[in-house]
mmCIF file of C-alpha atoms (C1' of nucleotides) in Angstrom:
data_model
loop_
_atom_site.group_PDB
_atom_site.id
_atom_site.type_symbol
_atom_site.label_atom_id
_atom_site.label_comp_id
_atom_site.label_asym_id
_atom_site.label_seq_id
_atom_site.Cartn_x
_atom_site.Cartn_y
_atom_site.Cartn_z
ATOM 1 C CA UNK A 18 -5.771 5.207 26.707
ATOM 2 C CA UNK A 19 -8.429 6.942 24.881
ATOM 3 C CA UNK A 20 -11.883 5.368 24.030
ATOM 4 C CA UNK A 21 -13.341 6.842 20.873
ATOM 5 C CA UNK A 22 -16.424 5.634 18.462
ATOM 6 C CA UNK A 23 -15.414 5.784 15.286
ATOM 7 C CA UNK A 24 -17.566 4.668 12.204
ATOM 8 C CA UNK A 25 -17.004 3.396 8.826
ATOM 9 C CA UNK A 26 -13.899 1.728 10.138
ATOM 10 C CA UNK A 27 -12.261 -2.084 10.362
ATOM 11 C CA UNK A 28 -8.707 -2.481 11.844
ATOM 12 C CA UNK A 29 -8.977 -6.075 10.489
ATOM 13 C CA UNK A 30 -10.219 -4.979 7.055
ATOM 14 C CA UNK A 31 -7.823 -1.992 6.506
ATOM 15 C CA UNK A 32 -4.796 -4.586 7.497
ATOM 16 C CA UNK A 33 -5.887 -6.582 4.140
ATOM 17 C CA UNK A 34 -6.841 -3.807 2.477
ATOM 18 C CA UNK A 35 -2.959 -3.954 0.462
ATOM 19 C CA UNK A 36 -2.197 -0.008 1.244
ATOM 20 C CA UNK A 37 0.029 -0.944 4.634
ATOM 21 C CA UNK A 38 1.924 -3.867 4.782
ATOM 22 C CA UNK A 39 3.164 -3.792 8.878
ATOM 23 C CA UNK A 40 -0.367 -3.493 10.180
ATOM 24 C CA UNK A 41 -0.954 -7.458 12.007
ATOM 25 C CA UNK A 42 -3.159 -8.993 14.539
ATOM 26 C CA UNK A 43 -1.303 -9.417 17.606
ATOM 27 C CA UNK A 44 -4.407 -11.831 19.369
ATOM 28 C CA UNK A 45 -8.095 -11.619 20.221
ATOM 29 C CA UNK A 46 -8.269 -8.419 18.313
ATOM 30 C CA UNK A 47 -5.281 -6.297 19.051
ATOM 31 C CA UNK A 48 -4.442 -4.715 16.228
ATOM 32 C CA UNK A 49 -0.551 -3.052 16.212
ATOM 33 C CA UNK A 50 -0.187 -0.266 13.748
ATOM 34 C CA UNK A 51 3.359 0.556 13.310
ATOM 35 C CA UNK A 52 4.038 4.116 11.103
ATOM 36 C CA UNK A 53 6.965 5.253 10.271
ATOM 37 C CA UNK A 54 8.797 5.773 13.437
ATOM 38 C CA UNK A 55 5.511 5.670 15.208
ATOM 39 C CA UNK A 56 3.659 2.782 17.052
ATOM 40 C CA UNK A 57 0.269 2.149 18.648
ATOM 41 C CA UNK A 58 -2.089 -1.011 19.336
ATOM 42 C CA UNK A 59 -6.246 -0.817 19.215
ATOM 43 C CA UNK A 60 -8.957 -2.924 19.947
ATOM 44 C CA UNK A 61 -12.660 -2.681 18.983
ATOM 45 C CA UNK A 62 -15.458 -2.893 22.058
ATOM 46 C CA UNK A 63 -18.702 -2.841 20.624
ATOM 47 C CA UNK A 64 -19.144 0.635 19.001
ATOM 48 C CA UNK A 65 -15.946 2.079 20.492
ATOM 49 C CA UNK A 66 -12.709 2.169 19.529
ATOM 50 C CA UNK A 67 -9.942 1.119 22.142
ATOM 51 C CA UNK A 68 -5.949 2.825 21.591
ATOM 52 C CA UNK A 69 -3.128 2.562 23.777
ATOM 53 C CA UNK A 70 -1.759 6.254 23.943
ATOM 54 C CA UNK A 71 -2.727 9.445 25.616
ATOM 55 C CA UNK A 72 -5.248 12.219 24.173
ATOM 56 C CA UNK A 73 -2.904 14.091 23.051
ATOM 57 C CA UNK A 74 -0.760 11.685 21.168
ATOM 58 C CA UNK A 75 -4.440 10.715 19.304
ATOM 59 C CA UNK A 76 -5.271 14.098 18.391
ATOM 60 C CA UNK A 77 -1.910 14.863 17.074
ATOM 61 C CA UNK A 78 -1.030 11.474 15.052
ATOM 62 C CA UNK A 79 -3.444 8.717 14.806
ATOM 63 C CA UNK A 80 -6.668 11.336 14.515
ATOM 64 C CA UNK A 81 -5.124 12.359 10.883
ATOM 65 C CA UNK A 82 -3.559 9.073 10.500
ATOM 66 C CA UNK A 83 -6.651 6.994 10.429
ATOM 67 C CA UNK A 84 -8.249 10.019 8.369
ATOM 68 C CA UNK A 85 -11.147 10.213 10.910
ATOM 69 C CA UNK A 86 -11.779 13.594 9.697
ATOM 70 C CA UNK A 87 -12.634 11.588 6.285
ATOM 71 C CA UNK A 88 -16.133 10.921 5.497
ATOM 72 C CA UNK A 89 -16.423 8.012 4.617
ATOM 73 C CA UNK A 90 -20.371 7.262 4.372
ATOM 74 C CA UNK A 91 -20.392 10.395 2.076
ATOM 75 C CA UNK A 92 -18.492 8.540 -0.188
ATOM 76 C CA UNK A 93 -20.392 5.404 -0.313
ATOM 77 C CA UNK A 94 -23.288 7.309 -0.742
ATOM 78 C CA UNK A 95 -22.522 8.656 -4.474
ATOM 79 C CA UNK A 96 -22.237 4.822 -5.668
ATOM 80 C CA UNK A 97 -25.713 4.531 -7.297
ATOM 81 C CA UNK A 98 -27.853 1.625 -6.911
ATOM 82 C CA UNK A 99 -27.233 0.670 -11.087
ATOM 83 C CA UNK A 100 -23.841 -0.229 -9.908
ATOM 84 C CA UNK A 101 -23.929 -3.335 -8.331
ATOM 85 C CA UNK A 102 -20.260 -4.353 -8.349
ATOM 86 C CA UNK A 103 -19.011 -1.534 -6.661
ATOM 87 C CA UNK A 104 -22.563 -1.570 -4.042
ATOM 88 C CA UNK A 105 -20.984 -5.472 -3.572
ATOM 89 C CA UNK A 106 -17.426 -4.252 -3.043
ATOM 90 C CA UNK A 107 -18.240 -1.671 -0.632
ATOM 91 C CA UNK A 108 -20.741 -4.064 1.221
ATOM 92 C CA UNK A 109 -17.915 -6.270 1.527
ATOM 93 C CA UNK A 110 -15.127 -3.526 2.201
ATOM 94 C CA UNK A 111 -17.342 -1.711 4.654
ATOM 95 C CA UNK A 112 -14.350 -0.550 7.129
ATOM 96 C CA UNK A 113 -11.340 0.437 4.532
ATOM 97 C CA UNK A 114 -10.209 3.531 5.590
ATOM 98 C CA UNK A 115 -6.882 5.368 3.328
ATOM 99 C CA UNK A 116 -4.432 6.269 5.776
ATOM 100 C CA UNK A 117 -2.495 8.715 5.954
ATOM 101 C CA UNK A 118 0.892 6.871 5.808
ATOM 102 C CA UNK A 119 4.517 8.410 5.877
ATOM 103 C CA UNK A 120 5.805 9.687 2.019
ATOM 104 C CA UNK A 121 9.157 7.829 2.293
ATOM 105 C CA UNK A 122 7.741 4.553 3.619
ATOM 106 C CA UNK A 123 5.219 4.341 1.205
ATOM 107 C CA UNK A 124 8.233 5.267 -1.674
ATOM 108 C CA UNK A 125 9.663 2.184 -0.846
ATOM 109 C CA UNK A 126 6.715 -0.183 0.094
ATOM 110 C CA UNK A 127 5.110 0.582 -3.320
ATOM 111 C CA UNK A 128 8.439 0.274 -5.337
ATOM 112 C CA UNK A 129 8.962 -3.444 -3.543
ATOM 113 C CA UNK A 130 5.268 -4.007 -4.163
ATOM 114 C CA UNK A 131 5.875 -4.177 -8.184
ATOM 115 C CA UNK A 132 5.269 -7.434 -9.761
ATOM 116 C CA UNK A 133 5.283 -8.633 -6.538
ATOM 117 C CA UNK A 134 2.770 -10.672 -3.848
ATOM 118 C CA UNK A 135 1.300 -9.268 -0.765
ATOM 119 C CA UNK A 136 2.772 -11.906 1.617
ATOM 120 C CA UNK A 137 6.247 -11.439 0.178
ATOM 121 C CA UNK A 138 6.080 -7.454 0.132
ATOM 122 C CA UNK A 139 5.285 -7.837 3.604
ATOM 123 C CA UNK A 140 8.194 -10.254 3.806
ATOM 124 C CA UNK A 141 10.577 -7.694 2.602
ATOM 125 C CA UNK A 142 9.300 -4.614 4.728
ATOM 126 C CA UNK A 143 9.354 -6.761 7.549
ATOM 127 C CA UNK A 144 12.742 -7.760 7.333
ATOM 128 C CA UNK A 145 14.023 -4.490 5.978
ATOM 129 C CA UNK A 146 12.590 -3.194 9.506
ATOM 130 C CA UNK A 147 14.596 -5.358 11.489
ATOM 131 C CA UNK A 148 17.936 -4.935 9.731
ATOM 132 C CA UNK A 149 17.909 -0.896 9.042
ATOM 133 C CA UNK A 150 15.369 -0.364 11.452
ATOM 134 C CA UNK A 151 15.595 1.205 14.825
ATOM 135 C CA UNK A 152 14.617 -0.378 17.786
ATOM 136 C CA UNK A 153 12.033 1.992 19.924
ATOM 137 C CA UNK A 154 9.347 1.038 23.071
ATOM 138 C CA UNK A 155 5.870 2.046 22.098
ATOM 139 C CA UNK A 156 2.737 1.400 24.231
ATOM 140 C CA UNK A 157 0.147 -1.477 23.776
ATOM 141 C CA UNK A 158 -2.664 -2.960 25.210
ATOM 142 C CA UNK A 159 -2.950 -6.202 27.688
ATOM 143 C CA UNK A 160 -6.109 -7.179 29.018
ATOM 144 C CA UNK A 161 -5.510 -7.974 32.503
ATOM 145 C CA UNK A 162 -6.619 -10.862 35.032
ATOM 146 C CA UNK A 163 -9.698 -8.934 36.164
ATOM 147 C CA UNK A 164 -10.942 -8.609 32.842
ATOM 148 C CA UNK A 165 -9.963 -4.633 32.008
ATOM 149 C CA UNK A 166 -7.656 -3.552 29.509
ATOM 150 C CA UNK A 167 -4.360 -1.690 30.355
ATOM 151 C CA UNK A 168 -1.142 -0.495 28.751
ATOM 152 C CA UNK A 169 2.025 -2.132 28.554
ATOM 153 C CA UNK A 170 5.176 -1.473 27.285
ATOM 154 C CA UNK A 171 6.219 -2.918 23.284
ATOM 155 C CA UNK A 172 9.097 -2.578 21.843
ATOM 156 C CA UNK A 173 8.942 -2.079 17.880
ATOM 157 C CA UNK A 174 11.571 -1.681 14.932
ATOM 158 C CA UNK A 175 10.956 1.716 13.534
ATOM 159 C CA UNK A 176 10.863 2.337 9.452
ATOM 160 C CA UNK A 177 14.035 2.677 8.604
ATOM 161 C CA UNK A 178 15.645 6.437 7.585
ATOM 162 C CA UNK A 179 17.018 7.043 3.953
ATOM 163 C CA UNK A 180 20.511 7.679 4.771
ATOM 164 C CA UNK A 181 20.756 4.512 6.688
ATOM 165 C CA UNK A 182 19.091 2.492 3.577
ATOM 166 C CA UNK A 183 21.494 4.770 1.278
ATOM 167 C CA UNK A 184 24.627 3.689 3.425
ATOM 168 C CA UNK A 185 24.039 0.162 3.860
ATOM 169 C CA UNK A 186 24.402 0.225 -0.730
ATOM 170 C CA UNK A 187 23.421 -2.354 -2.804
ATOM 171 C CA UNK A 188 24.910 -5.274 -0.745
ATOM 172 C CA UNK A 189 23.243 -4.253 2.385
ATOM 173 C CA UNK A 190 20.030 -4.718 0.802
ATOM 174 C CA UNK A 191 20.576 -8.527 0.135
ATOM 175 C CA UNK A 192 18.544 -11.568 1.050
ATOM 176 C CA UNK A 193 15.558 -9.068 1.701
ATOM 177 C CA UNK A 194 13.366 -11.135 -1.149
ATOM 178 C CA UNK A 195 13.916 -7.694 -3.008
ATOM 179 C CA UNK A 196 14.895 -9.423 -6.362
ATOM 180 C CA UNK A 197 15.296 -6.511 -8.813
ATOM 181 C CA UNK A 198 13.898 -4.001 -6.885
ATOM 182 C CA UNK A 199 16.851 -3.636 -4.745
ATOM 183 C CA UNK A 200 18.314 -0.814 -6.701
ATOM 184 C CA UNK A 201 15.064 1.168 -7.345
ATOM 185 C CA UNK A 202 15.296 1.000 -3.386
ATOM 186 C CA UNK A 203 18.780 2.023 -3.110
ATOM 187 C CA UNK A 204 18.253 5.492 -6.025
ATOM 188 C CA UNK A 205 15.220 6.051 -3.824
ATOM 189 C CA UNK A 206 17.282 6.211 -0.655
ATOM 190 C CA UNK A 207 19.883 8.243 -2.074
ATOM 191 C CA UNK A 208 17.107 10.887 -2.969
ATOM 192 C CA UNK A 209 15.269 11.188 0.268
ATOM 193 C CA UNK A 210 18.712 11.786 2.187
ATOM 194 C CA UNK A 211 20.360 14.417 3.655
ATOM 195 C CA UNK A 212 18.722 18.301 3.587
ATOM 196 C CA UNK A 213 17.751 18.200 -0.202
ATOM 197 C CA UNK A 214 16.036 14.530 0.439
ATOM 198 C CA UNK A 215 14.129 16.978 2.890
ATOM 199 C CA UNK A 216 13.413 19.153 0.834
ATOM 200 C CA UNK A 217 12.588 16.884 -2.382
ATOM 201 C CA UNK A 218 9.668 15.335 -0.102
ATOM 202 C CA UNK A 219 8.283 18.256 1.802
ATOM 203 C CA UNK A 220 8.450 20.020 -1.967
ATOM 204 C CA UNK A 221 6.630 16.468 -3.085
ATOM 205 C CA UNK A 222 3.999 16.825 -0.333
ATOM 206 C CA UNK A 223 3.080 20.557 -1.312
ATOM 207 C CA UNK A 224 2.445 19.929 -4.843
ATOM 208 C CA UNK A 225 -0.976 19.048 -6.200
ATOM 209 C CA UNK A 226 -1.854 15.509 -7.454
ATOM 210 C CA UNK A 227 -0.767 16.137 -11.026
ATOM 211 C CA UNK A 228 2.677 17.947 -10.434
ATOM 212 C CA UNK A 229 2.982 15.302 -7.710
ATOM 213 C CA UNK A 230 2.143 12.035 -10.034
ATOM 214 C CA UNK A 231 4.758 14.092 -12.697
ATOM 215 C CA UNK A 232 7.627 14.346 -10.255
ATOM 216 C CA UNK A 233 7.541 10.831 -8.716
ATOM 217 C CA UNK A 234 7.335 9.547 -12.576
ATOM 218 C CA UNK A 235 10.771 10.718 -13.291
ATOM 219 C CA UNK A 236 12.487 8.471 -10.552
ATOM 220 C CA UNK A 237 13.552 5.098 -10.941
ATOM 221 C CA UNK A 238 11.523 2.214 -10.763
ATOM 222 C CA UNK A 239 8.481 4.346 -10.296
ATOM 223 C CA UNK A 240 5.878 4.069 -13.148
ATOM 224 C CA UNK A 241 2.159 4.962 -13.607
ATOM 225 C CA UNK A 242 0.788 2.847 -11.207
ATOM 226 C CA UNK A 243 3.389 3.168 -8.221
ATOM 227 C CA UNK A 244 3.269 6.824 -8.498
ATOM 228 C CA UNK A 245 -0.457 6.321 -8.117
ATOM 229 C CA UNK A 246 -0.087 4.480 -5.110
ATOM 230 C CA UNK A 247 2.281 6.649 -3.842
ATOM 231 C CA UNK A 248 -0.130 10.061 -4.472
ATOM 232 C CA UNK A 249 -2.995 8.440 -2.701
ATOM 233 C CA UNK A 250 -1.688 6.303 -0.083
ATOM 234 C CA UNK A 251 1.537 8.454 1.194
ATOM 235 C CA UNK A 252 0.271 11.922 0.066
ATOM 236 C CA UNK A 253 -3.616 11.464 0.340
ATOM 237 C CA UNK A 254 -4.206 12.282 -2.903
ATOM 238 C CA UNK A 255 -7.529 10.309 -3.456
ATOM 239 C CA UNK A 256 -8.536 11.335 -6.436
ATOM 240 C CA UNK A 257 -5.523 9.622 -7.632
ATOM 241 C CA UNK A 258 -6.985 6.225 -9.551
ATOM 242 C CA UNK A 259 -3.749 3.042 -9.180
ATOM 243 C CA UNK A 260 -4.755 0.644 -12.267
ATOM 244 C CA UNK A 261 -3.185 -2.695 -11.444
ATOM 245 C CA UNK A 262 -3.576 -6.118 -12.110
ATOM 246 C CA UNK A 263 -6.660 -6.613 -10.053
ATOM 247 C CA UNK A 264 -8.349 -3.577 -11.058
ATOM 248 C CA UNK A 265 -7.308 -3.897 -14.462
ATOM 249 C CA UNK A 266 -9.693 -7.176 -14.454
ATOM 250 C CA UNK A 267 -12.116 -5.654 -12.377
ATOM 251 C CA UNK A 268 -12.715 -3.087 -14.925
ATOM 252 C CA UNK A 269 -12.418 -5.710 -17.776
ATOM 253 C CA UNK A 270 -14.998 -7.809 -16.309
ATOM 254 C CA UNK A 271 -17.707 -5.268 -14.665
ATOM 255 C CA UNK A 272 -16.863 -2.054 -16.662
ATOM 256 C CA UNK A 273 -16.510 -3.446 -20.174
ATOM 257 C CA UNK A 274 -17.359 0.368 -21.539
ATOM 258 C CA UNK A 275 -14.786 1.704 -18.541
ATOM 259 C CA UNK A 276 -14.606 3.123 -15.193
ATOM 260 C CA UNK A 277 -17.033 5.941 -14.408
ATOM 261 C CA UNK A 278 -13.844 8.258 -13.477
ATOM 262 C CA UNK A 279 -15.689 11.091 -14.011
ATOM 263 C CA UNK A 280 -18.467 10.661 -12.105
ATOM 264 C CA UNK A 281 -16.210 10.346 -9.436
ATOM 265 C CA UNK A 282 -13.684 13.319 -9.848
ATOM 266 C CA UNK A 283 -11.510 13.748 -6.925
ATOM 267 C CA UNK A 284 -12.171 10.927 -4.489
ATOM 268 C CA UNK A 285 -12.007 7.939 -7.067
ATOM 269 C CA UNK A 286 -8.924 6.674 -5.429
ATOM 270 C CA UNK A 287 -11.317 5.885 -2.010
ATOM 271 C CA UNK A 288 -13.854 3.507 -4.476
ATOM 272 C CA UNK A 289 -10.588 2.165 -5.875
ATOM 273 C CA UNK A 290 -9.695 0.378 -2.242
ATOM 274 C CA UNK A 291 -13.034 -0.409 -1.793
ATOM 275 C CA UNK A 292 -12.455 -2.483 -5.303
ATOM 276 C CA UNK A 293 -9.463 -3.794 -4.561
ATOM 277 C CA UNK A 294 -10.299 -5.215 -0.939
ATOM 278 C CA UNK A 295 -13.022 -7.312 -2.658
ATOM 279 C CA UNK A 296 -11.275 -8.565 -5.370
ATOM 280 C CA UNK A 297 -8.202 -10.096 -2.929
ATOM 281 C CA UNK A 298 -10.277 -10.817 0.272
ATOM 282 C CA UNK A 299 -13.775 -12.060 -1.282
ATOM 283 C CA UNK A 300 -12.755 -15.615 -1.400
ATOM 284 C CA UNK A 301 -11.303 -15.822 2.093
ATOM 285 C CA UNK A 302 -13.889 -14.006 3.582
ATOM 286 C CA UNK A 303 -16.516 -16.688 2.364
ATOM 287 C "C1'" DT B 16 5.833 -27.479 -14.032
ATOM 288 C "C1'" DA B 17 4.130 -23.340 -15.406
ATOM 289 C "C1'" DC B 18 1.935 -19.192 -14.031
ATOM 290 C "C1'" DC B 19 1.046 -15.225 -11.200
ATOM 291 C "C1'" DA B 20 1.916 -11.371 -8.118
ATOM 292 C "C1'" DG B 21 -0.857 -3.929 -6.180
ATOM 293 C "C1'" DG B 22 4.893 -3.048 -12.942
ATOM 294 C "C1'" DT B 23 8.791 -0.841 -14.969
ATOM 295 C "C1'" DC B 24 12.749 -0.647 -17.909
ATOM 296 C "C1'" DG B 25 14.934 -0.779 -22.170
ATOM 297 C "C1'" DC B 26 14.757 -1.794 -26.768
ATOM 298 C "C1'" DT B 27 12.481 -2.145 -31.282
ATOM 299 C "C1'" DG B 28 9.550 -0.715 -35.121
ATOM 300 C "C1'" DC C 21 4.652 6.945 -29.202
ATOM 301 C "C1'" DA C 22 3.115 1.835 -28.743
ATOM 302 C "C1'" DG C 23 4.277 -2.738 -28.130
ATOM 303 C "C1'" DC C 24 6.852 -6.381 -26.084
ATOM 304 C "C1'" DG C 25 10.246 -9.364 -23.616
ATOM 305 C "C1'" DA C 26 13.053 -9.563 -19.422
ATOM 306 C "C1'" DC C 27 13.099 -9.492 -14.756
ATOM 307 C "C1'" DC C 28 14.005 -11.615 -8.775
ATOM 308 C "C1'" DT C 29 11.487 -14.779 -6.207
ATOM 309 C "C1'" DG C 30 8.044 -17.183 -3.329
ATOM 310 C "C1'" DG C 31 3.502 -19.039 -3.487
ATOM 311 C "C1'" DT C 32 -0.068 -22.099 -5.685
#
DNA sequence: TACCAGGTCGCTG
DNA sequence: CAGCGACCTGGT
């Protein structure tokens, strides 16, 4: 296990946050993060952070993947006072944190997540884990009888691999609550496949935002906004900026003139999530 | 019952 | 190039 304090961070808030859609509340504030082919739980103890892997492991995956080398109170800090929307939003969205998430999951979680509602893309990911998935133990956390946490052993579907998403063809991908999305999915799978799907997404992750945003625009079912997503959710990107329907009436109704992009060249996509969280979570969290 | 959801495609002018 | 209807489907 390793015991770290980490600030500027909510497991709970991050899970509602609408960048990961497997992230879920197992009970009394065990979070399981599942990524890629990866899997961890954490709990919060006061100011500490609890995870259920060795030192190691943390350093090597969930360090980066939590982006605890981001700083996050730096970024809060360049929101002027004036700008009491976004001072609100970020008041509210205190712990959202952009993770660093896998390329090729987030391809295909942001192509189902088009038109679409957060329950049923979660739906869909969910159940496109347990048919194409693979089936893996990962370690979690138990508190035990004497009141101390320890690990135990979880098993977990893995995200599933291209090839196997590419093989199972359009009928595979069936009663997933895909609707028309299914064959975005299934052009998407062919592409990240064999060596030159390699290649396509290791070339994807070295190019900058705007070569990036440019190449994902010329695949199928990928527009504007999903390529967006995709730049600053599965390559980190976070100057990229995803306009959707929320932040589209954000903007309408607390930036009449428009959003101050400028003033916040290069990390814009972090204020973004801040935005977001509080316009889906203010009215539950009330 | 209609409308909406982390939009994009394909067609028209 | 801009505008606009169609589109799967579950939730409210």
């Amino acid at each position: 296990m390793v015991r770290i304090k980490i600030d500027d961070m909510d497991l709970g808030q991050i899970a509602k946050s609408g960048q990961c859609f497997r992230m879920e509340e197992l009970e009394q504030g065990i979070w399981s993060v599942t990524a890629g082919t990866q899997y961890i739980e954490a709990v919060k103890e006061g100011e500490e952070f609890l995870f259920s892997c060795e030192e190691e492991e943390f350093k090597r995956v969930w360090f980066h993947y939590f982006d605890l080398e981001g700083d996050y109170c730096g970024y809060k800090k360049q929101v002027p006072e004036e700008d009491s929307y976004l001072r609100e939003a970020i008041r509210c969205g205190w712990g959202v944190r952009i993770l660093r998430q896998d390329l090729w999951e987030m391809l295909v979680t942001f192509l189902i997540s088009q038109n679409n509602n957060i329950p049923r893309i979660k739906g869909s990911v969910r159940e496109l884990c347990n048919r194409f998935g693979e089936e893996k133990k990962g370690r979690g956390l138990k508190m035990s009888s004497a009141g101390m946490w320890e690990e135990v052993t979880r098993s977990f579907k893995t995200f599933p691999a291209p090839d196997s998403i590419a093989s199972a063809g359009l009928p595979g991908l069936s009663d997933l609550g895909l609707g028309y999305r299914d064959k975005y999915i299934l052009h998407m799978a062919q592409c990240c496949s064999g060596p030159d799907g390699e290649k396509w997404m290791s070339d994807l992750k070295k190019a900058d935002y705007e070569n990036a945003h440019a190449t994902l625009l010329t695949q199928y079912g990928i527009g504007k906004k999903v390529a967006d997503c995709v730049c600053l959710f599965g390559l980190h990107h976070v100057g990229a900026f995803p306009v959707d329907t929320h932040v589209k009436q954000i903007i309408t109704t607390y930036y009449p003139n428009g959003f101050p992009l400028n003033r916040y060249e290069g990390y814009a996509g972090i204020l973004q999530q801040y935005m977001f969280y509080h316009k889906i979570n203010r009215l539950a969290a009330e």
